[in-house]
Protein backbone atom coordinates (compact mmCIF):
# COMPACT_ATOMS: atom_id res chain seq x y z
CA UNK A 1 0.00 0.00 0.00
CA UNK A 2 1.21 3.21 -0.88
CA UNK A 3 2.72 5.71 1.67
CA UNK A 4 1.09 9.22 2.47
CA UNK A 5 2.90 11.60 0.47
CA UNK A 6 2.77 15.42 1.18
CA UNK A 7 3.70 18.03 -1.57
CA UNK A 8 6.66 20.78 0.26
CA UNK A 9 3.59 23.22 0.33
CA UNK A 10 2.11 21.23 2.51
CA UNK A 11 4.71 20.18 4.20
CA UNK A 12 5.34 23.87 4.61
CA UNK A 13 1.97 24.68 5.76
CA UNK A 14 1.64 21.59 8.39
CA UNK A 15 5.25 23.14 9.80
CA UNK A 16 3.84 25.94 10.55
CA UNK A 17 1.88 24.88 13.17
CA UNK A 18 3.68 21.61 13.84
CA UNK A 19 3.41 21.55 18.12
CA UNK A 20 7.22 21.14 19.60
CA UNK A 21 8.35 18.52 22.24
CA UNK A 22 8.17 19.46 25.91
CA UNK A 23 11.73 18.77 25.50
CA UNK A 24 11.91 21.32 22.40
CA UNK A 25 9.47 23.69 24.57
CA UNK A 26 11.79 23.66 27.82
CA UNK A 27 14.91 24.29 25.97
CA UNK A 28 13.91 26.83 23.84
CA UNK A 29 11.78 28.40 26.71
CA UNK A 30 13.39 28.07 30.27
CA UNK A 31 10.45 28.18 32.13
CA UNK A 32 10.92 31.59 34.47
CA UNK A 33 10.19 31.49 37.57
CA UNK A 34 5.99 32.62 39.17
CA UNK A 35 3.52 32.12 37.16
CA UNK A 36 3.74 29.88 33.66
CA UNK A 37 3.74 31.96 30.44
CA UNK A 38 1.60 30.01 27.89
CA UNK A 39 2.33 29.63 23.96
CA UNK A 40 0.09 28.69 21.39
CA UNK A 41 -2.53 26.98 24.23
CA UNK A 42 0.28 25.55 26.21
CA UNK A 43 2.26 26.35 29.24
CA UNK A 44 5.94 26.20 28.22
CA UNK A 45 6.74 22.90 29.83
CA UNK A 46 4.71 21.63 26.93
CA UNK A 47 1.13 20.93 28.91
CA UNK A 48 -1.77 21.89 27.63
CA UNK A 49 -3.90 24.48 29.46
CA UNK A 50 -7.59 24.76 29.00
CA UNK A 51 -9.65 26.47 25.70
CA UNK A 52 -12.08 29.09 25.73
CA UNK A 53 -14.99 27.55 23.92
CA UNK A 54 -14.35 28.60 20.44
CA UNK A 55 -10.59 29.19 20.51
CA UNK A 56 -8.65 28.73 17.85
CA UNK A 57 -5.16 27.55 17.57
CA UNK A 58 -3.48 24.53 15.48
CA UNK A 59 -5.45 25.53 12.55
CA UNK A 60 -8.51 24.21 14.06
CA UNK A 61 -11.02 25.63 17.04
CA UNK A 62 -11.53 23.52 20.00
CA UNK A 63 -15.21 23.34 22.60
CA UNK A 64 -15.10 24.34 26.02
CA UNK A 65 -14.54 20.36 26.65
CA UNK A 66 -11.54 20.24 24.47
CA UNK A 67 -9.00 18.13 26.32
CA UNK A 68 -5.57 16.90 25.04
CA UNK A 69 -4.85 13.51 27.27
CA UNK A 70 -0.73 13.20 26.59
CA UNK A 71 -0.15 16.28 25.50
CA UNK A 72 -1.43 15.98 21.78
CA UNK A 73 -4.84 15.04 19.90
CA UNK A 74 -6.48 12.19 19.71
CA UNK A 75 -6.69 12.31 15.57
CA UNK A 76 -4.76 15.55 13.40
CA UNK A 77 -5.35 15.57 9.69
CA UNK A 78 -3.18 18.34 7.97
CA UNK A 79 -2.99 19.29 4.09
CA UNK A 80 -4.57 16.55 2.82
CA UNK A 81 -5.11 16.13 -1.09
CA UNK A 82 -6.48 13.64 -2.75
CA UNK A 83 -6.67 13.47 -6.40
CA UNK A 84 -7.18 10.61 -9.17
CA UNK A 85 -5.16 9.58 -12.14
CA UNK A 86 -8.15 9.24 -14.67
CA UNK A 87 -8.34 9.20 -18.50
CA UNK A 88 -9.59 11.85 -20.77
CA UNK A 89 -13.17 10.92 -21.00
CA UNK A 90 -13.58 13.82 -23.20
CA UNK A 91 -10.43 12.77 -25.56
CA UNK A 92 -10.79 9.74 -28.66
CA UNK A 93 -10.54 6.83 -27.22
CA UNK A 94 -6.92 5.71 -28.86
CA UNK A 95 -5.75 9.01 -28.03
CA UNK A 96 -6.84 9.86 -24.50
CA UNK A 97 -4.24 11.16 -22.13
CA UNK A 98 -4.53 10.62 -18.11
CA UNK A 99 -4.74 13.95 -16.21
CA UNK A 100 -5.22 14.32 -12.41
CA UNK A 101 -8.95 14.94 -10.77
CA UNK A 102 -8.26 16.48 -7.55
CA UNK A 103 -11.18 15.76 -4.82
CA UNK A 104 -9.82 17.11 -1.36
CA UNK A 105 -7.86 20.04 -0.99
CA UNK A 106 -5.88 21.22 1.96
CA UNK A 107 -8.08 19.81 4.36
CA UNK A 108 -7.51 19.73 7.81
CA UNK A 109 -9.09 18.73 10.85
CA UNK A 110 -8.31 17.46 14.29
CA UNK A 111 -10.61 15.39 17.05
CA UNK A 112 -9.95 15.85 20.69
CA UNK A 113 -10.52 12.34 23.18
CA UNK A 114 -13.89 13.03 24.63
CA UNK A 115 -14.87 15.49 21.79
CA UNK A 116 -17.42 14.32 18.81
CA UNK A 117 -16.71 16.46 15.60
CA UNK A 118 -19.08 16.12 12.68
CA UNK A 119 -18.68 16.45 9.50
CA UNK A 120 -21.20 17.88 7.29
CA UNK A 121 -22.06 19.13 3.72
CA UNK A 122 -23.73 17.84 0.81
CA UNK A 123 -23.97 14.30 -0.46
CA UNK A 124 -21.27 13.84 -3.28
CA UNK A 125 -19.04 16.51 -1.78
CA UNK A 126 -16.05 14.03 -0.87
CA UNK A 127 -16.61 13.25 2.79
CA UNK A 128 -16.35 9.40 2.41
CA UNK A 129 -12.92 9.77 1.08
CA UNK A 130 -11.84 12.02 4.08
CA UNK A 131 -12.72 8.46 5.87
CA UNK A 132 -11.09 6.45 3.43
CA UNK A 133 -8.10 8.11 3.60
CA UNK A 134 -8.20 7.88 7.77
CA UNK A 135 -8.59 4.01 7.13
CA UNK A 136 -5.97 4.13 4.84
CA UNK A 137 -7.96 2.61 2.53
CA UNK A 138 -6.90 4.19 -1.00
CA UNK A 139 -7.59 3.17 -4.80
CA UNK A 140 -5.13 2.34 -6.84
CA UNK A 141 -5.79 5.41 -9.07
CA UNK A 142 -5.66 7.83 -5.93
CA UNK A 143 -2.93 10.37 -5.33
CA UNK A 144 -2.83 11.29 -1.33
CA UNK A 145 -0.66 13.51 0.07
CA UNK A 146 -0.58 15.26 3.55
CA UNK A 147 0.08 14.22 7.26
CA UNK A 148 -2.09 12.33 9.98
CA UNK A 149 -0.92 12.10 13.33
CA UNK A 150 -3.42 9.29 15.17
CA UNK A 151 -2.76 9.67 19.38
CA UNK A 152 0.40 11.71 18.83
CA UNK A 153 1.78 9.68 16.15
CA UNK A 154 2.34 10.13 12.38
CA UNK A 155 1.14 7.26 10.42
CA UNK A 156 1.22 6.62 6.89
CA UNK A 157 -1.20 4.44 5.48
CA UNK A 158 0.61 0.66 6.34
CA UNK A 159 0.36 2.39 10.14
CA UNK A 160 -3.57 3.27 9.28
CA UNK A 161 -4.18 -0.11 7.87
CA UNK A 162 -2.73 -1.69 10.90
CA UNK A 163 -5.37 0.64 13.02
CA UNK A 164 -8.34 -0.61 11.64
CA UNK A 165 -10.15 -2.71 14.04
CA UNK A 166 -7.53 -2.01 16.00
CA UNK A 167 -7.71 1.34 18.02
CA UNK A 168 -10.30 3.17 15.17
CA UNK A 169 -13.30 1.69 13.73
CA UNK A 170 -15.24 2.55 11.00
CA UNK A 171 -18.78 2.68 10.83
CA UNK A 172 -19.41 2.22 6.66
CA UNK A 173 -21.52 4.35 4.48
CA UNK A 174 -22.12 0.90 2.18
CA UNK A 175 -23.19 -2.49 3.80
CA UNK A 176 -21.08 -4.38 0.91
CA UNK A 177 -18.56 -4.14 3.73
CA UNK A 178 -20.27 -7.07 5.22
CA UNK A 179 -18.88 -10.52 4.24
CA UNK A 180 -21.69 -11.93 2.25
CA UNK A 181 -20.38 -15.49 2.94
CA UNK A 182 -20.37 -15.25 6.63
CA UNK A 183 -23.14 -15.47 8.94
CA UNK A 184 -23.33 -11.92 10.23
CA UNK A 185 -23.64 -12.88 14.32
CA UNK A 186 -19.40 -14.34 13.51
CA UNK A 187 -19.04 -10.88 11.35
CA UNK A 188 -19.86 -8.99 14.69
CA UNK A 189 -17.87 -11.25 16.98
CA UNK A 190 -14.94 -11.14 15.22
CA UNK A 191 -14.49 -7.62 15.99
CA UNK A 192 -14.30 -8.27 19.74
CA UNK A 193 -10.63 -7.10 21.09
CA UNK A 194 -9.91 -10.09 23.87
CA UNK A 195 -12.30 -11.87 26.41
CA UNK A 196 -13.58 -15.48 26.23
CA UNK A 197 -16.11 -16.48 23.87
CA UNK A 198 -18.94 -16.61 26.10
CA UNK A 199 -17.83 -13.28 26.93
CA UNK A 200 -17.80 -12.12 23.38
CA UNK A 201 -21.20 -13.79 22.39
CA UNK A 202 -22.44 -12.14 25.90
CA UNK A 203 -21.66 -8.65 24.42
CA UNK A 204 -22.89 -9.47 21.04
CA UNK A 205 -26.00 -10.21 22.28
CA UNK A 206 -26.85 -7.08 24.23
CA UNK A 207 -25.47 -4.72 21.54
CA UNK A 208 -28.29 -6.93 19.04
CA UNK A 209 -30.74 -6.25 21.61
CA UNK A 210 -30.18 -2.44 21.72
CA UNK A 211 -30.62 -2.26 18.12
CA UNK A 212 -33.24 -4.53 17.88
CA UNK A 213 -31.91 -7.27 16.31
CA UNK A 214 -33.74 -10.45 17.08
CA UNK A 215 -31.34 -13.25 18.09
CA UNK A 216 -31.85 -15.54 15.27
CA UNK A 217 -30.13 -12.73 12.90
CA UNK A 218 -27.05 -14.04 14.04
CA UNK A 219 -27.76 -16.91 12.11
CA UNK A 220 -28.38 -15.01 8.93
CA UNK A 221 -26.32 -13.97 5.71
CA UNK A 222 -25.86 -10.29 4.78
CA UNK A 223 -28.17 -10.92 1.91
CA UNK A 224 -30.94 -11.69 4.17
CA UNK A 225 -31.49 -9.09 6.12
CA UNK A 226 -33.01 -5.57 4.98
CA UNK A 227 -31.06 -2.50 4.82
CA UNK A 228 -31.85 -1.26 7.93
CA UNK A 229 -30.79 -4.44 9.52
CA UNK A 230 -27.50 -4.48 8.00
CA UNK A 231 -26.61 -0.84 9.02
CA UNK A 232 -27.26 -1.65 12.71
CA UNK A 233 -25.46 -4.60 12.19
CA UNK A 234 -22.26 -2.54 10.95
CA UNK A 235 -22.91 -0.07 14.08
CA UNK A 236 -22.60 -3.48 16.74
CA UNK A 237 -19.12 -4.12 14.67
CA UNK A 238 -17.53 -1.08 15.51
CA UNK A 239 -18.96 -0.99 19.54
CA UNK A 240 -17.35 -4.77 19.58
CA UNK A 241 -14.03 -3.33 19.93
CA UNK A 242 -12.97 -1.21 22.57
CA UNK A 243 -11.40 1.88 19.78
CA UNK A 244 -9.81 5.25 20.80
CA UNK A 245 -11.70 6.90 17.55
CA UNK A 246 -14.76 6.13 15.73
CA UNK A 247 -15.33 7.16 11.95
CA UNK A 248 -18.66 7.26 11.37
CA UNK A 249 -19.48 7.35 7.57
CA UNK A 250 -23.17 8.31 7.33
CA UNK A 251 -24.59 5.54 10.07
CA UNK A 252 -27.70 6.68 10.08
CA UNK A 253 -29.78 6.22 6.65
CA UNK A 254 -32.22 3.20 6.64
CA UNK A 255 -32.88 3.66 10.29
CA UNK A 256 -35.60 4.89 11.76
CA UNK A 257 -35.94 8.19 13.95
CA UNK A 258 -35.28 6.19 17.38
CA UNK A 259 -33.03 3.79 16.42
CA UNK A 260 -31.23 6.61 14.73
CA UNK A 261 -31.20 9.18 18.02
CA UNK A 262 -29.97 5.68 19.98
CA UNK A 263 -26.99 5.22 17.70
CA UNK A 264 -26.24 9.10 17.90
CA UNK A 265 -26.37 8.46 22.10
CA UNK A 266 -23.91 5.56 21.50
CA UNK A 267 -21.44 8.12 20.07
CA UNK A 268 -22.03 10.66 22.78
CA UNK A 269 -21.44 7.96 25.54
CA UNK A 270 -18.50 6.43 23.64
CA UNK A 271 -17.09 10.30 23.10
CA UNK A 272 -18.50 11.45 26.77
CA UNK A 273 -16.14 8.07 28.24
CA UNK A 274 -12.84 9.62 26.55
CA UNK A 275 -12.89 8.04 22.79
CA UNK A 276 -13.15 10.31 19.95
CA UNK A 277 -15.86 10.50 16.99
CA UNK A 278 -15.52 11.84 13.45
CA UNK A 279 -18.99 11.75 12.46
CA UNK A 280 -19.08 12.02 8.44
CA UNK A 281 -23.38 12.70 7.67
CA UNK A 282 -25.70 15.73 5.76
CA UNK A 283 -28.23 14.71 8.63
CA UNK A 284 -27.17 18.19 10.01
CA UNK A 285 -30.24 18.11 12.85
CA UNK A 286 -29.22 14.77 14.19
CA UNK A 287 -25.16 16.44 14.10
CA UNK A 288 -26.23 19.26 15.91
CA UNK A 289 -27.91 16.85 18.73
CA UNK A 290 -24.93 15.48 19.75
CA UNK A 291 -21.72 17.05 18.71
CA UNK A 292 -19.08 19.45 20.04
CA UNK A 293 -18.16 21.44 16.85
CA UNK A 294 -19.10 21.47 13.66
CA UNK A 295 -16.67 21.44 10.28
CA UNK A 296 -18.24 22.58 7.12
CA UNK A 297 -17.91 20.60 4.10
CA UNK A 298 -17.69 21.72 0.93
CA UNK A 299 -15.72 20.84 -2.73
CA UNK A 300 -13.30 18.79 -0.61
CA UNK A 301 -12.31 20.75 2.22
CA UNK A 302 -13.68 22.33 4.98
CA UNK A 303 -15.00 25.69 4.78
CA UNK A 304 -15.68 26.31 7.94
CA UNK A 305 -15.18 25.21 11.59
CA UNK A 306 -17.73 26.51 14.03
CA UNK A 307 -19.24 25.65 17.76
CA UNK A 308 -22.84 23.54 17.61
CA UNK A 309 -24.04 26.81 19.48
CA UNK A 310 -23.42 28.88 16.62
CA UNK A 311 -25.92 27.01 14.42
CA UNK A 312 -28.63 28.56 16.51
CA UNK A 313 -28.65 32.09 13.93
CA UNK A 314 -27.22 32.60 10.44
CA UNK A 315 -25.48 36.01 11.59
CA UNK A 316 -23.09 33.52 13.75
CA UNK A 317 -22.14 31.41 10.89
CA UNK A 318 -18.95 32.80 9.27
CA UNK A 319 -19.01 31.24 5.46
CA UNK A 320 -22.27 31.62 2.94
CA UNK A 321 -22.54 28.00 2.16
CA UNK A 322 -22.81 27.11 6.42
CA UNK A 323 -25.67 30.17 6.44
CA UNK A 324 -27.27 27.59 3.19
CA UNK A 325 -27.34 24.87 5.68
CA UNK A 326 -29.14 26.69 8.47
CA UNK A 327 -32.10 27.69 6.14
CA UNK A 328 -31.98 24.44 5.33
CA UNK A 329 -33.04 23.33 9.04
CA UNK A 330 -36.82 22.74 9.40
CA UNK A 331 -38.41 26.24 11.07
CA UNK A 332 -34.94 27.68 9.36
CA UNK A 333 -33.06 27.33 13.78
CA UNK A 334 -31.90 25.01 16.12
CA UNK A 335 -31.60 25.43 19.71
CA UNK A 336 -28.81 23.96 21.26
CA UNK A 337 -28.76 21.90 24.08
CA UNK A 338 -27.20 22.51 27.22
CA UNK A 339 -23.64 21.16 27.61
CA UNK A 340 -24.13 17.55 28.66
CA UNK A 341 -20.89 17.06 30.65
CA UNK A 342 -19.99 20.71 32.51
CA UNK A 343 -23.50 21.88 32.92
CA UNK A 344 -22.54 25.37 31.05
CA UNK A 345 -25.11 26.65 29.03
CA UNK A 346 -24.36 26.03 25.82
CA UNK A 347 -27.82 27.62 24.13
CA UNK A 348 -25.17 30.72 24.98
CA UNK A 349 -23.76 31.44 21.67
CA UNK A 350 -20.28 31.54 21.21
CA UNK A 351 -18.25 33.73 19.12
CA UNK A 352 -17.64 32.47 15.55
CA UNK A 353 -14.20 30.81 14.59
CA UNK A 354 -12.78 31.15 11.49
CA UNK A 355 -12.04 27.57 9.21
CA UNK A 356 -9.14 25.46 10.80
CA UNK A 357 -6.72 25.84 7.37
């Protein structure tokens, strides 16, 4: 599998606001003595201190609940491009020449442990191949380039390959990721990280009964079971494992309203017990019921990075196409709910932030 490369622009740009070593931070910054000085969010023996909710630093804002557990983020994406070597539809057929179609641009976005950020825009836009690209899971046609750090550590995409299943999970937009030879009940149980087998089954069992799945879909092939069925079925694989980050491609289609606001819960309690969530939908008012901030979508990068709270007027969004999405709500608002961990008020609205890159 082919390596993350990064162009020197955006190697440039991703140095730029590359975060130093403690080490780096203490030599270059003796720490005086009284009270800490801070730099760029962090005290200069490299901790980080706490955000404003809406601050902006690293290219990207943070929430009020922002927290960096060893120092660094949970999941960094910087500069990322991805284009595809294609053929000239347009050219005769003997004489076609390939030329690049370039999808994402620039994009960058981080997630914070504890922190769910969605991802939204319109359908088509390029958000399953921000996923992709997380999973490491690239066409042979595509050209990626950029950096992504996953809990303080670059990978490139042998390193993201190695992380599936195995510290993030993915939660597919397409149920063709199910096995269709496999009964789907040893599908779900696969995914379990350790523990006996009665211990797995045990925990395969409730998750089926949260989602409604009778018992006796265990037994059954993907092809038998209805679409709705197979997208819960693809939400109990990623809860098997016990994952630092969850990318969640558009989970929610084919479910109904209740089963769809009990997945969305799932994420908040798997984000509100210290993983992380990058929640990829255009479902904006089920977003906006359970995230932390909000990243604007749109031609393959984000336009925008705003707080949930900032949703609840147009004159608070900062870009034209976010202000699209808010008439777009039903009633043309949204009233936020109040924080669900700190008890702050977050109907409040917060300042605007600018976009991360």
């Amino acid at each position: 599998m082919k390596k993350l490369r990064r162009r020197e622009s955006a190697a440039e740009r991703a140095a730029s606001c590359a975060r130093p070593s403690p080490d780096d931070l203490a030599r270059a910054h003796p720490a005086p003595e009284g009270p800490a000085r801070t730099h760029h969010g962090h005290d200069l023996a490299g901790r980080h201190r706490d955000h404003a909710d809406g601050e902006v630093h690293h290219r990207h804002s943070h929430a009020a609940t922002s927290a960096h557990p060893g120092h660094h983020h949970l999941l960094t994406v910087e500069g990322l491009h991805v284009s595809f070597r294609m053929y000239d539809e347009e050219a005769p057929y003997l004489a076609a020449r390939q030329r690049e179609v370039n999808v994402i641009d620039d994009l960058c976005i981080s997630v914070h442990a504890g922190e769910i950020v969605a991802v939204v825009g319109a359908s088509g836009s390029g958000k399953t191949l921000l996923a992709d690209s997380i999973l490491g899971l690239f066409e042979p046609n595509a050209l990626v380039e950029g950096r992504i750090w996953f809990d303080g550590e670059e990978a490139d995409a042998a390193d993201l390959a190695r992380l599936r299943g195995h510290g993030i999970s993915l939660v597919p937009q397409s149920v063709r990721y199910l096995d269709p030879l496999m009964k789907v009940g040893n599908q779900v149980e696969g995914f379990a990280k350790g523990g006996s087998m009665p211990e797995v089954r045990a925990r395969r069992r409730r998750l089926f009964e949260r989602y409604g799945l009778e018992e006796d879909v265990a037994g059954m092939y993907p092809f038998q079971l209805s679409g709705g069925m197979a997208r819960r079925v693809l939400l109990c694989c990623a809860l098997m494992d016990e994952p630092r980050l969850i990318v969640a491609d558009e989970p929610t289609p084919g479910l109904d309203l209740p089963l769809a606001v009990r997945a969305m819960d799932d994420f908040r309690a798997f984000a509100d017990g210290g993983g992380g969530v990058l929640l990829i939908t255009h479902d904006i008012e089920l977003a906006l019921r359970v995230a932390d901030r909000i990243a604007v979508f749109k031609d393959g990068t984000v336009v925008e990075e705003t707080a949930v709270a900032n949703f609840a007027s147009p004159a608070l969004l900062r870009s034209a196409f976010a202000r699209e999405l808010w008439h777009a709500l039903p009633e043309h608002g949204f009233e936020a709910p109040p924080d669900r961990r700190r008890g702050k008020d977050a109907s409040r609205p917060a300042p605007s932030e600018g976009a991360p890159c």
